[in-house]
CSV table of N, CA, C and O and ligand atoms in Angstrom, one decimal:
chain,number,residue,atom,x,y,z
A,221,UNK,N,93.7,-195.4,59.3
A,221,UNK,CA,93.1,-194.1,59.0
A,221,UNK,C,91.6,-194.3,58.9
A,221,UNK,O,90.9,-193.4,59.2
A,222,UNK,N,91.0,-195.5,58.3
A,222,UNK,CA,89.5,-195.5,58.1
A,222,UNK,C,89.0,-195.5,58.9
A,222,UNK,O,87.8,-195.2,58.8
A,223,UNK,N,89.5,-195.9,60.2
A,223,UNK,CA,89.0,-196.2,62.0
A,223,UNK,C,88.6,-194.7,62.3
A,223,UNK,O,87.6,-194.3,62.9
A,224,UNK,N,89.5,-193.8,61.9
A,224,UNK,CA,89.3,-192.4,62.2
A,224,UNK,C,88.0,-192.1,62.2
A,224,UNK,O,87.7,-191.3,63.1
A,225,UNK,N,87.0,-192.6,61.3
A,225,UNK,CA,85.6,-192.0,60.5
A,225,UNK,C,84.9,-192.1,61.9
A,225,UNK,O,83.7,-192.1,61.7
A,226,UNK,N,85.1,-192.2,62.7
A,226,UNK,CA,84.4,-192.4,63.9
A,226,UNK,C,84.4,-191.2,65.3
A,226,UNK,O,83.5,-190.8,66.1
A,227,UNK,N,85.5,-190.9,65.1
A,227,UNK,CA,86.4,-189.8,65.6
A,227,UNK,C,85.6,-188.8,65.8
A,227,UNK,O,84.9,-188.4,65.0
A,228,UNK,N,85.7,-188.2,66.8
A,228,UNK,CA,84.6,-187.2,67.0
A,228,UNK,C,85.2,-186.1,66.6
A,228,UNK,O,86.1,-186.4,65.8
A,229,UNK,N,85.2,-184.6,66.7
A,229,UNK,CA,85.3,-183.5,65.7
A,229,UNK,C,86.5,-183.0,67.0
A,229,UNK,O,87.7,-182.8,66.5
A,230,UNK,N,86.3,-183.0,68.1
A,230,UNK,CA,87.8,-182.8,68.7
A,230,UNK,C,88.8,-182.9,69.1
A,230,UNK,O,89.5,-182.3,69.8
A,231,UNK,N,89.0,-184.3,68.2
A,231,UNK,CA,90.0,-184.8,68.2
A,231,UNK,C,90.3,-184.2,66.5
A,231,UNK,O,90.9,-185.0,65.7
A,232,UNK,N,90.2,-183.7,66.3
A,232,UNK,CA,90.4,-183.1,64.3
A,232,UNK,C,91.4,-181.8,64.6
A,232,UNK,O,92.4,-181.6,64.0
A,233,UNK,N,90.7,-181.0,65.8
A,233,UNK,CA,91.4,-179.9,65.9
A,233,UNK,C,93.0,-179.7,66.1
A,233,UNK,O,93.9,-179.0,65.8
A,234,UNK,N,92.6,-181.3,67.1
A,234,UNK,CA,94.2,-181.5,67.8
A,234,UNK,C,95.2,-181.8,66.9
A,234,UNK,O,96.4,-181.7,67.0
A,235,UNK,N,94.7,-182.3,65.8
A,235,UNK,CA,96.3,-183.2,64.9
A,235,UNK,C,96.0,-182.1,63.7
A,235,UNK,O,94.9,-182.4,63.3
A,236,UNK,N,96.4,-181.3,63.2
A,236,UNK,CA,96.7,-180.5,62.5
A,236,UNK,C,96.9,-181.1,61.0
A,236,UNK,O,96.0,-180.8,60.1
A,237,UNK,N,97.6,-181.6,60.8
A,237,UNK,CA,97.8,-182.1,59.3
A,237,UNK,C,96.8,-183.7,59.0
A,237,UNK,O,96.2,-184.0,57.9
A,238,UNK,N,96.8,-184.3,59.9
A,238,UNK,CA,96.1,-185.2,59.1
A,238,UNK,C,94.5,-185.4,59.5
A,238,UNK,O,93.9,-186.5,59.5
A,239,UNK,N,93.9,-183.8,59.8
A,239,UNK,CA,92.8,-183.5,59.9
A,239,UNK,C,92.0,-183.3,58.7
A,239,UNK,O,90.8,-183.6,58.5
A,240,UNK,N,93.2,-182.6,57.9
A,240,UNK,CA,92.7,-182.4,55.9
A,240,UNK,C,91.7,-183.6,55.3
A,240,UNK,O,90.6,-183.8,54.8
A,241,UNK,N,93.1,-184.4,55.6
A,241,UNK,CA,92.4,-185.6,55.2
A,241,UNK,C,91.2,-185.7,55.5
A,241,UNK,O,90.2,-185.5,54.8
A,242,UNK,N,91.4,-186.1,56.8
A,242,UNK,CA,89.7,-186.7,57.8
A,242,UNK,C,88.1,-185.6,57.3
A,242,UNK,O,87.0,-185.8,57.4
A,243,UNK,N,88.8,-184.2,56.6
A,243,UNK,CA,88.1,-183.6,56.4
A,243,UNK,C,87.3,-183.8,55.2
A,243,UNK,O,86.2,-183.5,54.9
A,244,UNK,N,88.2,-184.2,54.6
A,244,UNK,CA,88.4,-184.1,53.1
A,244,UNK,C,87.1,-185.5,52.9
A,244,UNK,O,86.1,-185.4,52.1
A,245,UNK,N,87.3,-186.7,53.7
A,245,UNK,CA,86.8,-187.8,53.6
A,245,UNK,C,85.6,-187.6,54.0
A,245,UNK,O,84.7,-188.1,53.4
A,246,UNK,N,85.3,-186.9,55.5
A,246,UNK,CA,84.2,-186.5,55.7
A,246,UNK,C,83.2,-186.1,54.9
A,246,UNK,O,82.2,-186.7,54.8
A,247,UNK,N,83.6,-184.8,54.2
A,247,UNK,CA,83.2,-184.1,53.5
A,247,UNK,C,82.4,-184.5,52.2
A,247,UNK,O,81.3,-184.1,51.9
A,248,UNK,N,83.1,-185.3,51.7
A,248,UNK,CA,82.6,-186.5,50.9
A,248,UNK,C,81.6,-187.2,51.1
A,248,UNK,O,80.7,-187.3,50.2
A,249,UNK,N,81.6,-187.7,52.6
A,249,UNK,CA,80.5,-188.8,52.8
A,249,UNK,C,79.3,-187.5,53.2
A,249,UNK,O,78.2,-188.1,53.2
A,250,UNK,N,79.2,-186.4,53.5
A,250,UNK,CA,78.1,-185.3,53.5
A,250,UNK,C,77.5,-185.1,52.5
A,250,UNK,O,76.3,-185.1,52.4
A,251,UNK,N,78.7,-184.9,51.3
A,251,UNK,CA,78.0,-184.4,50.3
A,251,UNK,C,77.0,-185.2,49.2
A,251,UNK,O,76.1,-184.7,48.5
A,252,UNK,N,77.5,-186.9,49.3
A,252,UNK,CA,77.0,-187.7,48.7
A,252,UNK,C,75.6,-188.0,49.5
A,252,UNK,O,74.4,-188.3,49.1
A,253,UNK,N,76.0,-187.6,50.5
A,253,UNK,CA,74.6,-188.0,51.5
A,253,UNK,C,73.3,-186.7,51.3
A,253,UNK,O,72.1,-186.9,51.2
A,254,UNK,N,73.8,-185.4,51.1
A,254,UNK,CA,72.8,-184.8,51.1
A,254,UNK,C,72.1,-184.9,49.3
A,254,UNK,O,70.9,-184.7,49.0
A,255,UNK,N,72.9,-185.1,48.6
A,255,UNK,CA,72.4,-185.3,47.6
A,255,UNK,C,71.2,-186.2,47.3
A,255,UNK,O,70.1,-186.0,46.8
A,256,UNK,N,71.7,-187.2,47.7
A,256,UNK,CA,70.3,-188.4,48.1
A,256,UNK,C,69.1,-187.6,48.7
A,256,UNK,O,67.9,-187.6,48.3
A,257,UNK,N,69.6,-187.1,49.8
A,257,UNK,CA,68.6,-186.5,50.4
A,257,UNK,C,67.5,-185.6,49.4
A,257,UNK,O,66.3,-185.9,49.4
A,258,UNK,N,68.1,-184.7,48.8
A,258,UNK,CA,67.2,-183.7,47.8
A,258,UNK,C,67.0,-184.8,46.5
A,258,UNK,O,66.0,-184.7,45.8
A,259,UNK,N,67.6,-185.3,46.4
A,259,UNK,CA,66.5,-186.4,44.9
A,259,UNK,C,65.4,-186.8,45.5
A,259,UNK,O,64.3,-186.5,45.1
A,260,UNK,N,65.7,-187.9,46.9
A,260,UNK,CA,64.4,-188.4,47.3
A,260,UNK,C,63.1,-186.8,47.7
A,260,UNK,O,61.9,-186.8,47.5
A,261,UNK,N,63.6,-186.2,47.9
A,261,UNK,CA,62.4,-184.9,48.3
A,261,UNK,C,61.7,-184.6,47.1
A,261,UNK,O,60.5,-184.5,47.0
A,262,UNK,N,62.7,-184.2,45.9
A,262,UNK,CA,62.3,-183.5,44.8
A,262,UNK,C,61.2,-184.8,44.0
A,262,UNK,O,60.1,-184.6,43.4
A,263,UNK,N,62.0,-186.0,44.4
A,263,UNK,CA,60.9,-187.0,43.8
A,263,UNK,C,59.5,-187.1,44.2
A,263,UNK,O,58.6,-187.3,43.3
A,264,UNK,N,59.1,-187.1,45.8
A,264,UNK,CA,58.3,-187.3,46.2
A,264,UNK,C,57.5,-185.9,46.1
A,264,UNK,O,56.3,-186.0,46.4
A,265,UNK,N,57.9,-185.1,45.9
A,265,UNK,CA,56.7,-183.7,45.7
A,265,UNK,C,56.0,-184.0,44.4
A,265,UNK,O,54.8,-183.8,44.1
A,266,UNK,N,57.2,-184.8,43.3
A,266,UNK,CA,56.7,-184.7,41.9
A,266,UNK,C,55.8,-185.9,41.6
A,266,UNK,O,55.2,-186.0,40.6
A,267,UNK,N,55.7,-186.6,42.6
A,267,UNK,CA,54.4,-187.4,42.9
A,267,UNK,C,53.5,-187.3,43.5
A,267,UNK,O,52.7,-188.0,44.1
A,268,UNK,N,53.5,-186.3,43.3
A,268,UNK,CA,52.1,-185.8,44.4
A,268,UNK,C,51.2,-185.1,43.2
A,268,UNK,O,51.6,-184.1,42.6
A,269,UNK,N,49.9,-185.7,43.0
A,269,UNK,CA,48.9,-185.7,41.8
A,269,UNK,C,48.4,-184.3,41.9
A,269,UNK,O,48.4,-183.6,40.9
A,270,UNK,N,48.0,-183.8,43.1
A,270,UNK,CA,47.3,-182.3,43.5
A,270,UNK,C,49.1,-181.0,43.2
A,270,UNK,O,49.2,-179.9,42.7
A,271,UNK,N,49.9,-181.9,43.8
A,271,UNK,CA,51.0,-180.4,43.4
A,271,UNK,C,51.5,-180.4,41.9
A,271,UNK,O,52.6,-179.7,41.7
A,272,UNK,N,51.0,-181.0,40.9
A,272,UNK,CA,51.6,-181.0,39.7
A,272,UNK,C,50.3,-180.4,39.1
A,272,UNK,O,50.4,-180.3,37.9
A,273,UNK,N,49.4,-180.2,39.4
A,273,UNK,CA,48.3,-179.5,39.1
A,273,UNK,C,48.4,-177.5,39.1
A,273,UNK,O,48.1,-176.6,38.3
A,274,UNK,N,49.0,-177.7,40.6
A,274,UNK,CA,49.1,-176.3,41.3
A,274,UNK,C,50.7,-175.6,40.6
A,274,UNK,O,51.1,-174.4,40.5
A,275,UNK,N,51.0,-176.7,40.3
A,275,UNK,CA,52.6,-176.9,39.3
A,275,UNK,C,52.5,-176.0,38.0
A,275,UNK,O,53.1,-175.0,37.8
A,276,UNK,N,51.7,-176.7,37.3
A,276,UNK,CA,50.9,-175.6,35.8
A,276,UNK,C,50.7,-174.8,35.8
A,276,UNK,O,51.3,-174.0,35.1
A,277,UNK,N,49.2,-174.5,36.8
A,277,UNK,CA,48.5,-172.9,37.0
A,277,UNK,C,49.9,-172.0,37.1
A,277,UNK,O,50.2,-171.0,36.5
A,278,UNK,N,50.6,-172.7,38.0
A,278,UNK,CA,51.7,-171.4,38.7
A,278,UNK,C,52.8,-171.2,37.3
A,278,UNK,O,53.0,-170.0,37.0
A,279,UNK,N,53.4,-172.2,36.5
A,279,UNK,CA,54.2,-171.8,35.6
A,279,UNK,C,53.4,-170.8,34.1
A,279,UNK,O,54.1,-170.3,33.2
A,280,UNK,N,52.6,-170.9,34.1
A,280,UNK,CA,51.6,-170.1,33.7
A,280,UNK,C,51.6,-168.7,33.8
A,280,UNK,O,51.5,-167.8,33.0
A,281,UNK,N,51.6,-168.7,35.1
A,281,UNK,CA,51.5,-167.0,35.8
A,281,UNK,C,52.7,-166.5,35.7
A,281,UNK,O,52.9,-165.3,35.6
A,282,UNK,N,53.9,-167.4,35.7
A,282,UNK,CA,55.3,-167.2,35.8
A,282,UNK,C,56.1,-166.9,34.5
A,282,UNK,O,57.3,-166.6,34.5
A,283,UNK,N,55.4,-167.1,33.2
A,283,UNK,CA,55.9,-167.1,32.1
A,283,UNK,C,56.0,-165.8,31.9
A,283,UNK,O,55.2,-165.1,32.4
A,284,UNK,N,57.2,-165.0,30.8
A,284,UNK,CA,57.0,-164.3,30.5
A,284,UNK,C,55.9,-163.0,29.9
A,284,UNK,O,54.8,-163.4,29.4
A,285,UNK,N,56.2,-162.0,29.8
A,285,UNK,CA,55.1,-161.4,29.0
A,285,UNK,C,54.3,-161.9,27.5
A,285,UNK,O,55.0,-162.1,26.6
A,286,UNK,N,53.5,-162.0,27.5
A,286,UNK,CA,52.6,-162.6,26.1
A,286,UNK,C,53.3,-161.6,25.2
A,286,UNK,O,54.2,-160.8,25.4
A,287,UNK,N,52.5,-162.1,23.8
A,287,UNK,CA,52.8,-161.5,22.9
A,287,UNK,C,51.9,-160.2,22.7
A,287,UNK,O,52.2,-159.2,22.0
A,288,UNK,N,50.4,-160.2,23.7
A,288,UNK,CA,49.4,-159.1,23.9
A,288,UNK,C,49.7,-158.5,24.8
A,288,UNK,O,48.8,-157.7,25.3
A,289,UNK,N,51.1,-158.6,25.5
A,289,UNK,CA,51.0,-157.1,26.9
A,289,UNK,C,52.6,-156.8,26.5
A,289,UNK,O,53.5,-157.1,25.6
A,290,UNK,N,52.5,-156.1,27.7
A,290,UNK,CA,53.8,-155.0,27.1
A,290,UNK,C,54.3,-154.5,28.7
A,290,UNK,O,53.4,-154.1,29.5
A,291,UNK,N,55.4,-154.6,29.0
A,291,UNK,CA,56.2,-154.0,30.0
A,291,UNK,C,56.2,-152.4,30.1
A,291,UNK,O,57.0,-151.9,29.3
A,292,UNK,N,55.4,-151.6,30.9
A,292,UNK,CA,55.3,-150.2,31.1
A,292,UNK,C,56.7,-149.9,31.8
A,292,UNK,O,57.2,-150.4,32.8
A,293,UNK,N,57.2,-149.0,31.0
A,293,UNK,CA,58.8,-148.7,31.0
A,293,UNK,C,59.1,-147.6,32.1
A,293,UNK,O,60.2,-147.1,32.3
A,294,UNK,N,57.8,-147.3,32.8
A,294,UNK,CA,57.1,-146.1,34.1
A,294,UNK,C,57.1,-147.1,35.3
A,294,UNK,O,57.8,-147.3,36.2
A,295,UNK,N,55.9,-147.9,35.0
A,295,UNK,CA,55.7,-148.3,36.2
A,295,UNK,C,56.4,-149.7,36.5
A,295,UNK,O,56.4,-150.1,37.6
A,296,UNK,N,57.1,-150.5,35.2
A,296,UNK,CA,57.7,-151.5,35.0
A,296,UNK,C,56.7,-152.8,35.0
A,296,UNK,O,57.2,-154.0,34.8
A,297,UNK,N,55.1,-152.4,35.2
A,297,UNK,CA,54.5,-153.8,35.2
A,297,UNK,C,53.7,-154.4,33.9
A,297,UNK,O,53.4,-153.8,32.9
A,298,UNK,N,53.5,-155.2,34.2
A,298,UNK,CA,53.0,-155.8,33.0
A,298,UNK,C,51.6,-155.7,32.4
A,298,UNK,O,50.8,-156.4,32.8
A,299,UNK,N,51.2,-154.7,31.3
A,299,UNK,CA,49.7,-154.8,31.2
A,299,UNK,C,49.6,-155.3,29.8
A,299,UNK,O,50.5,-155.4,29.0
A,300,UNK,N,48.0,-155.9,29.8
A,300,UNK,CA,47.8,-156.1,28.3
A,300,UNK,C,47.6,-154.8,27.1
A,300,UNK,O,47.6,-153.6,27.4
A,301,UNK,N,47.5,-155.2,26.1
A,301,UNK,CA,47.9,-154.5,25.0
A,301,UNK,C,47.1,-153.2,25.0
A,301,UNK,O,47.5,-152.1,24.7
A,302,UNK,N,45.6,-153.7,25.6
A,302,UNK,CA,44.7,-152.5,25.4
A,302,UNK,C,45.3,-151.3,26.7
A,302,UNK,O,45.1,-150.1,26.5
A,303,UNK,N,45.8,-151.7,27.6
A,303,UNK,CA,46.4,-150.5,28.2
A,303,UNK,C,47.7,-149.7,28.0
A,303,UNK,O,48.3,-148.9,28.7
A,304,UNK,N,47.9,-150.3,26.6
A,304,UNK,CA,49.2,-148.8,26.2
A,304,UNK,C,48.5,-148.0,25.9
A,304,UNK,O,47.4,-148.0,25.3
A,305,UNK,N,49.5,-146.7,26.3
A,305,UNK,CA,48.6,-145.4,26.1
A,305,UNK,C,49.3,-144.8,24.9
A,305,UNK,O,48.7,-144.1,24.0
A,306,UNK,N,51.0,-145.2,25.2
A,306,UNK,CA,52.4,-144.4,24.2
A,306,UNK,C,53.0,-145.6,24.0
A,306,UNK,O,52.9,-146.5,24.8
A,307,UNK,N,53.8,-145.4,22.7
A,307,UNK,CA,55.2,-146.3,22.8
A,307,UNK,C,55.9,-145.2,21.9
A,307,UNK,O,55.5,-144.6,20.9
A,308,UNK,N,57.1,-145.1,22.4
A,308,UNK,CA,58.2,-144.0,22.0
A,308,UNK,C,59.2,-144.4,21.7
A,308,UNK,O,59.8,-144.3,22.8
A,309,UNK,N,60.0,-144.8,20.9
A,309,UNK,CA,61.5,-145.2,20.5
A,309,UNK,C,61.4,-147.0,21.6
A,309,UNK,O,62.2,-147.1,22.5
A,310,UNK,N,60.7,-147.7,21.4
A,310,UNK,CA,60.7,-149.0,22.0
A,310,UNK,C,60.3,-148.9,23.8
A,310,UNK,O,60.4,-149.9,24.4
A,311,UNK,N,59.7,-147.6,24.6
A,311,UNK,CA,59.0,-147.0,25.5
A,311,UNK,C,57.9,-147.0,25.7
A,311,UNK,O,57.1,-146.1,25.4
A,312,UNK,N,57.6,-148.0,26.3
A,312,UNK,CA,55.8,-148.1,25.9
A,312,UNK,C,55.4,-147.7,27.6
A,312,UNK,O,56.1,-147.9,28.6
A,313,UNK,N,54.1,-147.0,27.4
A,313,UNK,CA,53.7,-146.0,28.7
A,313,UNK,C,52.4,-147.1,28.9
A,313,UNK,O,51.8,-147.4,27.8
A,314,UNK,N,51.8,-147.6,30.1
A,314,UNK,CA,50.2,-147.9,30.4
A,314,UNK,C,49.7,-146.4,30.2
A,314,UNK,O,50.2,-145.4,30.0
A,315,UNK,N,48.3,-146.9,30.5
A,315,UNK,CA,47.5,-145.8,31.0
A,315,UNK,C,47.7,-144.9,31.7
A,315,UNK,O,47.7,-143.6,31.6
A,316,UNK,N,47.8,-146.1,32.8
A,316,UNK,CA,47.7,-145.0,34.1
A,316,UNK,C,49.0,-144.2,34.3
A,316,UNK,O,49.1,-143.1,34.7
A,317,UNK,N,50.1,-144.9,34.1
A,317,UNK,CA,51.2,-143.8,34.0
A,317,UNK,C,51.3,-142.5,32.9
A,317,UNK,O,52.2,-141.7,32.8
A,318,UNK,N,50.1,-142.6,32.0
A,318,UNK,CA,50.4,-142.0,30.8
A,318,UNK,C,49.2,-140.7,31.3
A,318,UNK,O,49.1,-139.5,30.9
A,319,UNK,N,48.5,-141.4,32.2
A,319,UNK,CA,47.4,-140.5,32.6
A,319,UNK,C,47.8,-139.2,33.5
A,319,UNK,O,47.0,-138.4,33.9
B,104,ZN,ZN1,52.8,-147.8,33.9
C-alpha cells in the first residue's frame, strides 16, 4: 500500500474502497506540508526590520476606541470627545449628525 503514494489521482477513482485510505494518507502529507509552508512565511515577514515598524503604526490605528472618543450611534464612526454634540440613555450623537 505505501507504493500507492505514487499513484496518480486516476487510478483513486477506479478502486473505490481503498481510495479512502490513499486519501486519507495523502491528505495528511498536504496538510503537514502546508503548514510548514505558512510558519516559514509568517516567520520571514516577522523578520523583516521595516514591516515590524509599519506593524505598530498599523496596530495603533486598529485599536479600539480611546477612552477620549466615542462611537456616533448616527453615523457609527469614531470621533473624539470634543465632537459629541448629545449622549442620550448611552446614545452619543457627533456633531455633524447632531447638526
Ligand atoms: Zn455621527
Amino acid at each position: 500500500m505505501a507504493t500507492d503514494y505514487d499513484a496518480p489521482r486516476k487510478s483513486e477513482e477506479d478502486q473505490s474502497e481503498e481510495s479512502i485510505e490513499e486519501l486519507k494518507a495523502r491528505r495528511h502529507d498536504k496538510n503537514s506540508g502546508k503548514v510548514d509552508e505558512d510558519e516559514a512565511e509568517a516567520s520571514e515577514s516577522f523578520e523583516l526590520p521595516g514591516a515590524d515598524l509599519s506593524h505598530e503604526e498599523l496596530s495603533v490605528q486598529v485599536l479600539p476606541r480611546q477612552q477620549d472618543e466615542f462611537t456616533c450611534s448616527s453615523c457609527f464612526l469614531v470621533h473624539h470627545r470634543s465632537q459629541l454634540a448629545s449622549e442620550k440613555n448611552g446614545q452619543m450623537v457627533c456633531r455633524e449628525c447632531a447638526a
